[in-house]
mmCIF file of C-alpha atoms in Angstrom:
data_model
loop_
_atom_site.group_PDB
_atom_site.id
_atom_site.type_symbol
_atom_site.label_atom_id
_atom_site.label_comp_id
_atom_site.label_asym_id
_atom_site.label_seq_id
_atom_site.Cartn_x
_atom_site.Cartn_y
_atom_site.Cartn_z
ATOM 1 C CA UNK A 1 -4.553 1.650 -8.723
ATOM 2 C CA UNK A 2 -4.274 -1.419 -10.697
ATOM 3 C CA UNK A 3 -4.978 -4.146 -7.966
ATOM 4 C CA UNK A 4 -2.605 -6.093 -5.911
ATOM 5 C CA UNK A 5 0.268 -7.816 -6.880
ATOM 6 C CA UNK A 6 -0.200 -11.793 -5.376
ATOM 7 C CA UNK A 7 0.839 -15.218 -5.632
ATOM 8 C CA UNK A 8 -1.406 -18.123 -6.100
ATOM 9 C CA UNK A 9 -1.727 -18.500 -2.377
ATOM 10 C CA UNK A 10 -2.984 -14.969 -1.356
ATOM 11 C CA UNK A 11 0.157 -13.536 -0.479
ATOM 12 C CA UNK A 12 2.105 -11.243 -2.776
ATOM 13 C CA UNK A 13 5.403 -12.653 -2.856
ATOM 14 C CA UNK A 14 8.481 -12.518 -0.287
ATOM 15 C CA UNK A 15 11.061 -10.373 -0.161
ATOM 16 C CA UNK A 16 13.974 -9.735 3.181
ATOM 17 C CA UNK A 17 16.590 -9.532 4.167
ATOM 18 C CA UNK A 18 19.440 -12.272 3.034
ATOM 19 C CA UNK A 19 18.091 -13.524 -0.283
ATOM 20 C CA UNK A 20 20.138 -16.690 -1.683
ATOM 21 C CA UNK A 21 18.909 -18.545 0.303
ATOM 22 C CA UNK A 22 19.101 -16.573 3.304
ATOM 23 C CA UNK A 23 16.134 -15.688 5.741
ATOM 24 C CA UNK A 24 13.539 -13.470 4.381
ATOM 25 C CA UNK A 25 11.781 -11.620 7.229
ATOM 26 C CA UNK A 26 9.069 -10.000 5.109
ATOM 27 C CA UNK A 27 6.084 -11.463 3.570
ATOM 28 C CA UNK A 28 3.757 -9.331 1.407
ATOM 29 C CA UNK A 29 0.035 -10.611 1.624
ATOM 30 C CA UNK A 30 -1.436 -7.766 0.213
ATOM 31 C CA UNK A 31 0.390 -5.490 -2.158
ATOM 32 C CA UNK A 32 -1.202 -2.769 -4.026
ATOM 33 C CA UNK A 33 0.836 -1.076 -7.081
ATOM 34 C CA UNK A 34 1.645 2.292 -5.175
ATOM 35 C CA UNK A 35 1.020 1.407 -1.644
ATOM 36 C CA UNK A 36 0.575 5.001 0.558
ATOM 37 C CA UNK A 37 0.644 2.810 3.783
ATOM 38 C CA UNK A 38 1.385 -0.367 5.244
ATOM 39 C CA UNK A 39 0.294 -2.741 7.854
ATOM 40 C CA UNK A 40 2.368 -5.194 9.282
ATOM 41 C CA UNK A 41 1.745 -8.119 11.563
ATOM 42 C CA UNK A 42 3.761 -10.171 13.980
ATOM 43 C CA UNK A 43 2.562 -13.651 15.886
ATOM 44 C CA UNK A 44 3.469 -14.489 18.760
ATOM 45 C CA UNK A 45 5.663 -17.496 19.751
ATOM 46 C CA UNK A 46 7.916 -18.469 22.915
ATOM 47 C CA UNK A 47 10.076 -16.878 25.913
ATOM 48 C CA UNK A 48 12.913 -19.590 24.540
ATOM 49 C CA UNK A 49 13.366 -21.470 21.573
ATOM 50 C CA UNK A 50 15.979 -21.394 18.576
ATOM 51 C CA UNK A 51 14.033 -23.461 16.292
ATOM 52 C CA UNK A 52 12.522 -22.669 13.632
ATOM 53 C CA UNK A 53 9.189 -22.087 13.034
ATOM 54 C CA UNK A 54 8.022 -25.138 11.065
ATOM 55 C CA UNK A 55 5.365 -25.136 7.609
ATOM 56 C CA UNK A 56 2.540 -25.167 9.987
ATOM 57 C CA UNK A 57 2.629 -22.643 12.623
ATOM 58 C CA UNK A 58 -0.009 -22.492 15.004
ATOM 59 C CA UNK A 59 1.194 -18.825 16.340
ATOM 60 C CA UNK A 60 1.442 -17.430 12.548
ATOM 61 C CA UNK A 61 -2.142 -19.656 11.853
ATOM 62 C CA UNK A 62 -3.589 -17.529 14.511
ATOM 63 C CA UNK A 63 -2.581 -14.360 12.527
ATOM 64 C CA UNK A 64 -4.183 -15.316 9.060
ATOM 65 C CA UNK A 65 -7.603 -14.585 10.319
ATOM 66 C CA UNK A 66 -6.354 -10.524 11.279
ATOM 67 C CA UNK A 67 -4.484 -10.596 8.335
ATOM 68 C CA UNK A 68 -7.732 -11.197 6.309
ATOM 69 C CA UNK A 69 -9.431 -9.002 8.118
ATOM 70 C CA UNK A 70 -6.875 -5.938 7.694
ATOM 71 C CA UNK A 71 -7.437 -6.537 3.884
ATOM 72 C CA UNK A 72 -11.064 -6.323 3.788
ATOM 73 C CA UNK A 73 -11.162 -3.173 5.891
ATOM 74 C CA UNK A 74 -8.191 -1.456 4.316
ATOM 75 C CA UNK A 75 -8.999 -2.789 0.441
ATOM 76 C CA UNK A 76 -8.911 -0.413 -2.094
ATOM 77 C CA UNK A 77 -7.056 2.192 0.169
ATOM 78 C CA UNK A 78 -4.133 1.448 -1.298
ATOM 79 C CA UNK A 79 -2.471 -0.333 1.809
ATOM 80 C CA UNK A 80 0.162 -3.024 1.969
ATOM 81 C CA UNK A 81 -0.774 -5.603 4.471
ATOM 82 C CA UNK A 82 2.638 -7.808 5.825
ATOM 83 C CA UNK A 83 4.076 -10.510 7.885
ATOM 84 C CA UNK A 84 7.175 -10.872 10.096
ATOM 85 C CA UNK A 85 8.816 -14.533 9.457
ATOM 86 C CA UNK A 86 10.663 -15.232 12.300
ATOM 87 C CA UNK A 87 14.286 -17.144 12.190
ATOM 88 C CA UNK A 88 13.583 -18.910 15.703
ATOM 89 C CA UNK A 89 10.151 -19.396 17.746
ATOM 90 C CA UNK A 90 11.813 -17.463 20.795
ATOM 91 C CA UNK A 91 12.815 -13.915 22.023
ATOM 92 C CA UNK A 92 15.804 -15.883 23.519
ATOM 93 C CA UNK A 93 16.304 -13.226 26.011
ATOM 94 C CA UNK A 94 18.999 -10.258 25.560
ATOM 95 C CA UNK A 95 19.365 -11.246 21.843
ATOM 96 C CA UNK A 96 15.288 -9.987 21.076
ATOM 97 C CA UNK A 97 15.032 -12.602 17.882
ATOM 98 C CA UNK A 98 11.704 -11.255 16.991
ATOM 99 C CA UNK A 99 12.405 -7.747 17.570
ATOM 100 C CA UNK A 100 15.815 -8.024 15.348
ATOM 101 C CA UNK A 101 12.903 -9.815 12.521
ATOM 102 C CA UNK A 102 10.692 -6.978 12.929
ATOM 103 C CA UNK A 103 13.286 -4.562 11.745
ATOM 104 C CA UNK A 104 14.914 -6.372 9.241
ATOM 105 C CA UNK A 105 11.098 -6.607 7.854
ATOM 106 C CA UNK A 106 10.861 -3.011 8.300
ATOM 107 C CA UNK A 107 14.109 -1.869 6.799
ATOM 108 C CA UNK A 108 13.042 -3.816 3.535
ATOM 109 C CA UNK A 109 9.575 -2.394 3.712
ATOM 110 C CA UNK A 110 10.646 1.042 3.407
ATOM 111 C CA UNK A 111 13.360 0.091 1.012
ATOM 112 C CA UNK A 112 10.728 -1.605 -1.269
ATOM 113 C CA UNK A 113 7.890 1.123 -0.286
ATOM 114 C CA UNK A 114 9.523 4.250 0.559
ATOM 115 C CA UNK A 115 8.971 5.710 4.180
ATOM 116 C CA UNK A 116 4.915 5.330 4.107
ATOM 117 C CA UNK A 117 3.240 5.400 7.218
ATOM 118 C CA UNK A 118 3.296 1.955 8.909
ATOM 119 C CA UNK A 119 0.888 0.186 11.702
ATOM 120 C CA UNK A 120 2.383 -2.923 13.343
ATOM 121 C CA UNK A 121 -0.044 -5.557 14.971
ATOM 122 C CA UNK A 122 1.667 -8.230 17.374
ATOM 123 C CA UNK A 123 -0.047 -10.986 19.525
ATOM 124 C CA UNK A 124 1.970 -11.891 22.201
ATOM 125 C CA UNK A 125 5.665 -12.031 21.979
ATOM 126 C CA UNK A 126 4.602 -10.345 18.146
ATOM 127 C CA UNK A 127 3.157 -7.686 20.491
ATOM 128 C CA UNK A 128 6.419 -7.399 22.645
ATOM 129 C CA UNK A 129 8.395 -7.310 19.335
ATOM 130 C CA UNK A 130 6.125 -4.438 17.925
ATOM 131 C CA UNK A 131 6.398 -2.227 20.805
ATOM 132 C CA UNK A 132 9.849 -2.713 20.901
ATOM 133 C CA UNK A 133 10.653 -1.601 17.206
ATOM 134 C CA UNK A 134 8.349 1.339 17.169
ATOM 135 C CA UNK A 135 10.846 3.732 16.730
ATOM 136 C CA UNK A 136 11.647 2.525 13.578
ATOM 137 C CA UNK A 137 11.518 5.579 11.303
ATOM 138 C CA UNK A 138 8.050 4.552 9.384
ATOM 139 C CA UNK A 139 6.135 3.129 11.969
ATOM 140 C CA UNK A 140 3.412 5.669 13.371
ATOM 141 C CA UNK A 141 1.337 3.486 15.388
ATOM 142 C CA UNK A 142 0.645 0.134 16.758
ATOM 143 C CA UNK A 143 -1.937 -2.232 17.745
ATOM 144 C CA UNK A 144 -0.662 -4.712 20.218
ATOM 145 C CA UNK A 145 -2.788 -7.867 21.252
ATOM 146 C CA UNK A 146 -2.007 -9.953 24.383
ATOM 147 C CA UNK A 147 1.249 -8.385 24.182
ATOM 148 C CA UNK A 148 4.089 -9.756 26.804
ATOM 149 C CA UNK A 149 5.152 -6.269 28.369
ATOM 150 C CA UNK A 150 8.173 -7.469 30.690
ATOM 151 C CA UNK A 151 8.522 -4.418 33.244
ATOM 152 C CA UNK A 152 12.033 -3.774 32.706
ATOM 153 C CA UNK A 153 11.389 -2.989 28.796
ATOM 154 C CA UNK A 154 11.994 0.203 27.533
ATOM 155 C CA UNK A 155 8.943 2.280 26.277
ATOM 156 C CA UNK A 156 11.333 5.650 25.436
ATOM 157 C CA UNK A 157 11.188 4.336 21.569
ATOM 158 C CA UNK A 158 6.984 4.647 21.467
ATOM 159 C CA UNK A 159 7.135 8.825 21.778
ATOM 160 C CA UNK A 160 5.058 10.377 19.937
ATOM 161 C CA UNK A 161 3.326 7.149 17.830
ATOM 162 C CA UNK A 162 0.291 6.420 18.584
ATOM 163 C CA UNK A 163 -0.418 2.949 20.623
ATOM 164 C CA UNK A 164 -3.639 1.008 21.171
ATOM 165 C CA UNK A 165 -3.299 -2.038 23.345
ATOM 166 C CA UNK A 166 -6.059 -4.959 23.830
ATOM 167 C CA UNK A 167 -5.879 -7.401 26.285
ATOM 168 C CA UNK A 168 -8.447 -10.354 27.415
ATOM 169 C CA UNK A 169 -9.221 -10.088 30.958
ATOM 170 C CA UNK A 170 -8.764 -14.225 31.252
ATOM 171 C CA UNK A 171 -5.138 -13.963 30.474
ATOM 172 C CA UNK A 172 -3.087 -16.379 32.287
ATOM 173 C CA UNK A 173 -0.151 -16.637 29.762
ATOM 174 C CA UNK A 174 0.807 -12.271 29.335
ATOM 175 C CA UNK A 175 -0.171 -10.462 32.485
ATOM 176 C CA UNK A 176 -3.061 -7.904 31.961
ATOM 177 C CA UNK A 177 -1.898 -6.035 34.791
ATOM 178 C CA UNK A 178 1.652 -5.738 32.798
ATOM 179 C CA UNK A 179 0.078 -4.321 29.660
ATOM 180 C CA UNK A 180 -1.584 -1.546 32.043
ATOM 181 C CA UNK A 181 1.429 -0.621 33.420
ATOM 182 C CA UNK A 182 3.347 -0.318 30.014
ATOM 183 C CA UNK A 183 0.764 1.408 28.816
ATOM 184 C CA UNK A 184 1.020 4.007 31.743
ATOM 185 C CA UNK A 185 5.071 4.133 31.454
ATOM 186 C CA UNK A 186 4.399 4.370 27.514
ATOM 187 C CA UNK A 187 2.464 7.461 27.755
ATOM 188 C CA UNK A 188 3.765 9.131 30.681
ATOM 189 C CA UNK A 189 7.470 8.839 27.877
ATOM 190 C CA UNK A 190 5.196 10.700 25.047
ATOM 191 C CA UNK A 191 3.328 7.992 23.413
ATOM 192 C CA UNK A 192 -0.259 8.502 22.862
ATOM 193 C CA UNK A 193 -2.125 5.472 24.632
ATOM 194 C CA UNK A 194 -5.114 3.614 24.740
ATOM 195 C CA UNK A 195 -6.172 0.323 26.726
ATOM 196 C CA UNK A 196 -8.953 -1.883 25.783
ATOM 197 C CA UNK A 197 -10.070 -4.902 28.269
ATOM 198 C CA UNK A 198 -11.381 -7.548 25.775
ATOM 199 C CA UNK A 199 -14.077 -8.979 28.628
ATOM 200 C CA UNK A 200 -14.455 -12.746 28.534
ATOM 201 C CA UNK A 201 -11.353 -13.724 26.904
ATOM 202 C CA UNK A 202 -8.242 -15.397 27.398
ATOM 203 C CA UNK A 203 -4.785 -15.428 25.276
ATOM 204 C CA UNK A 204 -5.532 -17.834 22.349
ATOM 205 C CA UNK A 205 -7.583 -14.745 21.283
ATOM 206 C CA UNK A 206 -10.767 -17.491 19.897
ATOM 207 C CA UNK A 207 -13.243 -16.659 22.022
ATOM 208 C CA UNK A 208 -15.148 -13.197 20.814
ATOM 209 C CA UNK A 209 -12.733 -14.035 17.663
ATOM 210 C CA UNK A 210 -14.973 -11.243 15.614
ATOM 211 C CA UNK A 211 -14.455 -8.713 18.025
ATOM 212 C CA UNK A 212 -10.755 -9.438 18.057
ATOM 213 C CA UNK A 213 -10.746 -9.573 13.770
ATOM 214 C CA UNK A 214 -12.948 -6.340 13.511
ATOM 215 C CA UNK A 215 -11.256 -3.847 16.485
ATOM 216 C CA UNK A 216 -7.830 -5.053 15.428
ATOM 217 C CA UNK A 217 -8.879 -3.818 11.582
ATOM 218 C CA UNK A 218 -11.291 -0.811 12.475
ATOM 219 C CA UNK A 219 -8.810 0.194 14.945
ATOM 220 C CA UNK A 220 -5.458 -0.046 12.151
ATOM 221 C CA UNK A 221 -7.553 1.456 9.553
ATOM 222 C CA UNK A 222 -8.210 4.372 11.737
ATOM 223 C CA UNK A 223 -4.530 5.024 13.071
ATOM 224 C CA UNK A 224 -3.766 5.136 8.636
ATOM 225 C CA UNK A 225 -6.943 7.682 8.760
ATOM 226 C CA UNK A 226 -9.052 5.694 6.701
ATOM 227 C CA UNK A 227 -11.795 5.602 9.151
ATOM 228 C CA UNK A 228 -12.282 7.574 12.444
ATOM 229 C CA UNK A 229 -11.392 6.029 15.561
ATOM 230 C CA UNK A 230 -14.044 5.400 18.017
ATOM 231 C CA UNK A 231 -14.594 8.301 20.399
ATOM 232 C CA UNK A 232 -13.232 6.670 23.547
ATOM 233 C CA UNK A 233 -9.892 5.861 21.722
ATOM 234 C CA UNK A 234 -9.524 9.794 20.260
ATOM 235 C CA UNK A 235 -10.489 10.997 23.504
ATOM 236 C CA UNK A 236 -7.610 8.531 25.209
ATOM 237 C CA UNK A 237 -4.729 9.510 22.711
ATOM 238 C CA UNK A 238 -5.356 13.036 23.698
ATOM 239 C CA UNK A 239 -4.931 12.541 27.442
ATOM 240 C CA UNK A 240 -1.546 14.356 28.658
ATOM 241 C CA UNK A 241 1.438 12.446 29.596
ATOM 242 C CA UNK A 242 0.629 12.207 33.570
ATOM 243 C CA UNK A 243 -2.852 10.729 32.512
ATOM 244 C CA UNK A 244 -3.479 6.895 33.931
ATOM 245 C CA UNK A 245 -7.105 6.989 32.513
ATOM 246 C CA UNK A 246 -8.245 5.295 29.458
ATOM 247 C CA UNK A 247 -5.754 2.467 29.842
ATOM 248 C CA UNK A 248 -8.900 -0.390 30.826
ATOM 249 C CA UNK A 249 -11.867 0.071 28.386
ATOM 250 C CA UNK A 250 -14.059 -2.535 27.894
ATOM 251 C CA UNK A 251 -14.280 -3.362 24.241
ATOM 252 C CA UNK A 252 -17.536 -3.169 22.693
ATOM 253 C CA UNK A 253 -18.463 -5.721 20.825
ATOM 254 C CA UNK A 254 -17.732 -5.239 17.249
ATOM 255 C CA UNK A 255 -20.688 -5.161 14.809
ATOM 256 C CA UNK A 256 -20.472 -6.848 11.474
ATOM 257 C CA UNK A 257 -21.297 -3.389 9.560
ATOM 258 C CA UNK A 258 -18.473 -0.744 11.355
ATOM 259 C CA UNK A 259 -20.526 2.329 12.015
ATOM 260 C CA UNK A 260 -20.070 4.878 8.742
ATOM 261 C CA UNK A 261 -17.342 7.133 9.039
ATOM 262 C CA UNK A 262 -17.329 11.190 9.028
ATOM 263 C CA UNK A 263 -15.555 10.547 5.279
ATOM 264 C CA UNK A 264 -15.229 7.232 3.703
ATOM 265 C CA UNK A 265 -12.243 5.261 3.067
ATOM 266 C CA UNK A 266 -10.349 7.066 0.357
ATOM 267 C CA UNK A 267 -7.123 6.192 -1.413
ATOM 268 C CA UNK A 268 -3.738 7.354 0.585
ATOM 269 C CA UNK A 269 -1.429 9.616 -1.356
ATOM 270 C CA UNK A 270 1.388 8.487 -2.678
ATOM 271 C CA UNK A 271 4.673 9.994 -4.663
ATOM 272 C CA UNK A 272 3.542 10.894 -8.375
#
């Protein structure tokens, strides 16, 4: 591998959906020569709103630390690291504005990459919009962060990917109690499932920001099988369908070394 492929402001370029001038739903930040993975990442943003997300974002700010962190963990490993741009700041109800991004993102990321294994992590409505695109041919996992689980969404589209969900306990903007639940209708439809209580925390995800930065990689990197998962999360993504345990662990806090792997990080294979 050669390096990545970037412009002068750390990303790697755009490409989408629409060019001319049209939207452009994907945003390289991190693109290796022959990527054997991807990683892509969704912020969050509002319940309604069709304007459009200005130059300076606070919900796609929020992101830039993860986004860093995905790179360090997964550098080398030849992984693409993404972002979703979003047309409008809401999910605007029945016409899912962020989910209909997230696949437009995805259908040119498998165009551009071929169908290489792809984790999505979404905060918040980015979370809502992850879950709800899962199904999307390439994606094999997801790490979802805050996400807004509305109990009438469908969870069918998560079977057989594998799903790790994190949510602060001081949540008053998503409903902990809602992620628990999806997480037990996600599973019991054939998804393999895993809940982490992030103890302490509330929605802006800034307080225990580290731990948030280093599960969110560690936990990514080890859904692409660049590093093992922690024990508690294998164990949980084995549980059978009927299963409701696993779905509140406390999150350890994160140390700044991750704890060696069985094998190190080793380049993913790609097509010769």
């Amino acid at each position: 591998m050669s390096g990545n492929r970037t412009d002068g402001s750390g990303g790697a370029g755009n490409s989408g959906r629409g060019g001319g001038g049209g939207h452009r739903a994907l945003v390289w930040r991190a693109l290796p020569e022959r990527p054997g993975a991807a990683v892509l990442v969704l912020h969050g943003g509002q319940e309604h709103s069709l304007s459009r997300p200005g130059p300076v974002n606070l919900a796609g700010l929020r992101m830039a630390g993860f986004v860093h962190a995905l790179r360090r963990e997964t550098g080398g490993a030849g992984v693409a690291v993404g972002t979703v741009r979003y047309r409008h700041r809401g999910w605007n109800g029945e016409r899912a504005d962020a989910a209909k991004d997230a696949i437009a993102a995805l259908d040119d990321l498998a165009e551009e990459l071929g169908p290489v294994p792809t984790v999505l992590v979404g905060h918040s409505m980015g979370g809502r919009a992850a879950l709800r695109v899962a199904g999307h041919p390439t994606v094999t996992g997801v790490v979802a962060l805050a996400p807004w689980c509305p109990a009438a969404d469908p969870c069918e589209q998560l079977a057989g990917r594998d799903v790790l969900m994190l949510h602060g306990d001081l949540d008053r903007i998503t409903s902990p109690a809602d992620t628990r639940a999806f997480a037990a209708r996600s599973r019991a439809a054939g998804a393999r499932v895993c809940g982490y209580t992030v103890l302490g925390t509330g929605h802006t995800l800034m307080r225990r920001i580290n731990d948030w930065h280093r599960a969110t990689a560690r936990l990514s990197a080890g859904l692409l099988g660049l590093r093992d998962l922690p024990p508690e999360a294998a164990t949980a993504l084995a549980l059978p369908p009927g299963s409701t345990a696993a779905l509140d662990l406390p999150l350890p806090t994160q140390p700044r070394t991750a704890p060696p792997a069985d094998h190190p990080a080793r380049p993913l294979p790609t097509d010769a």
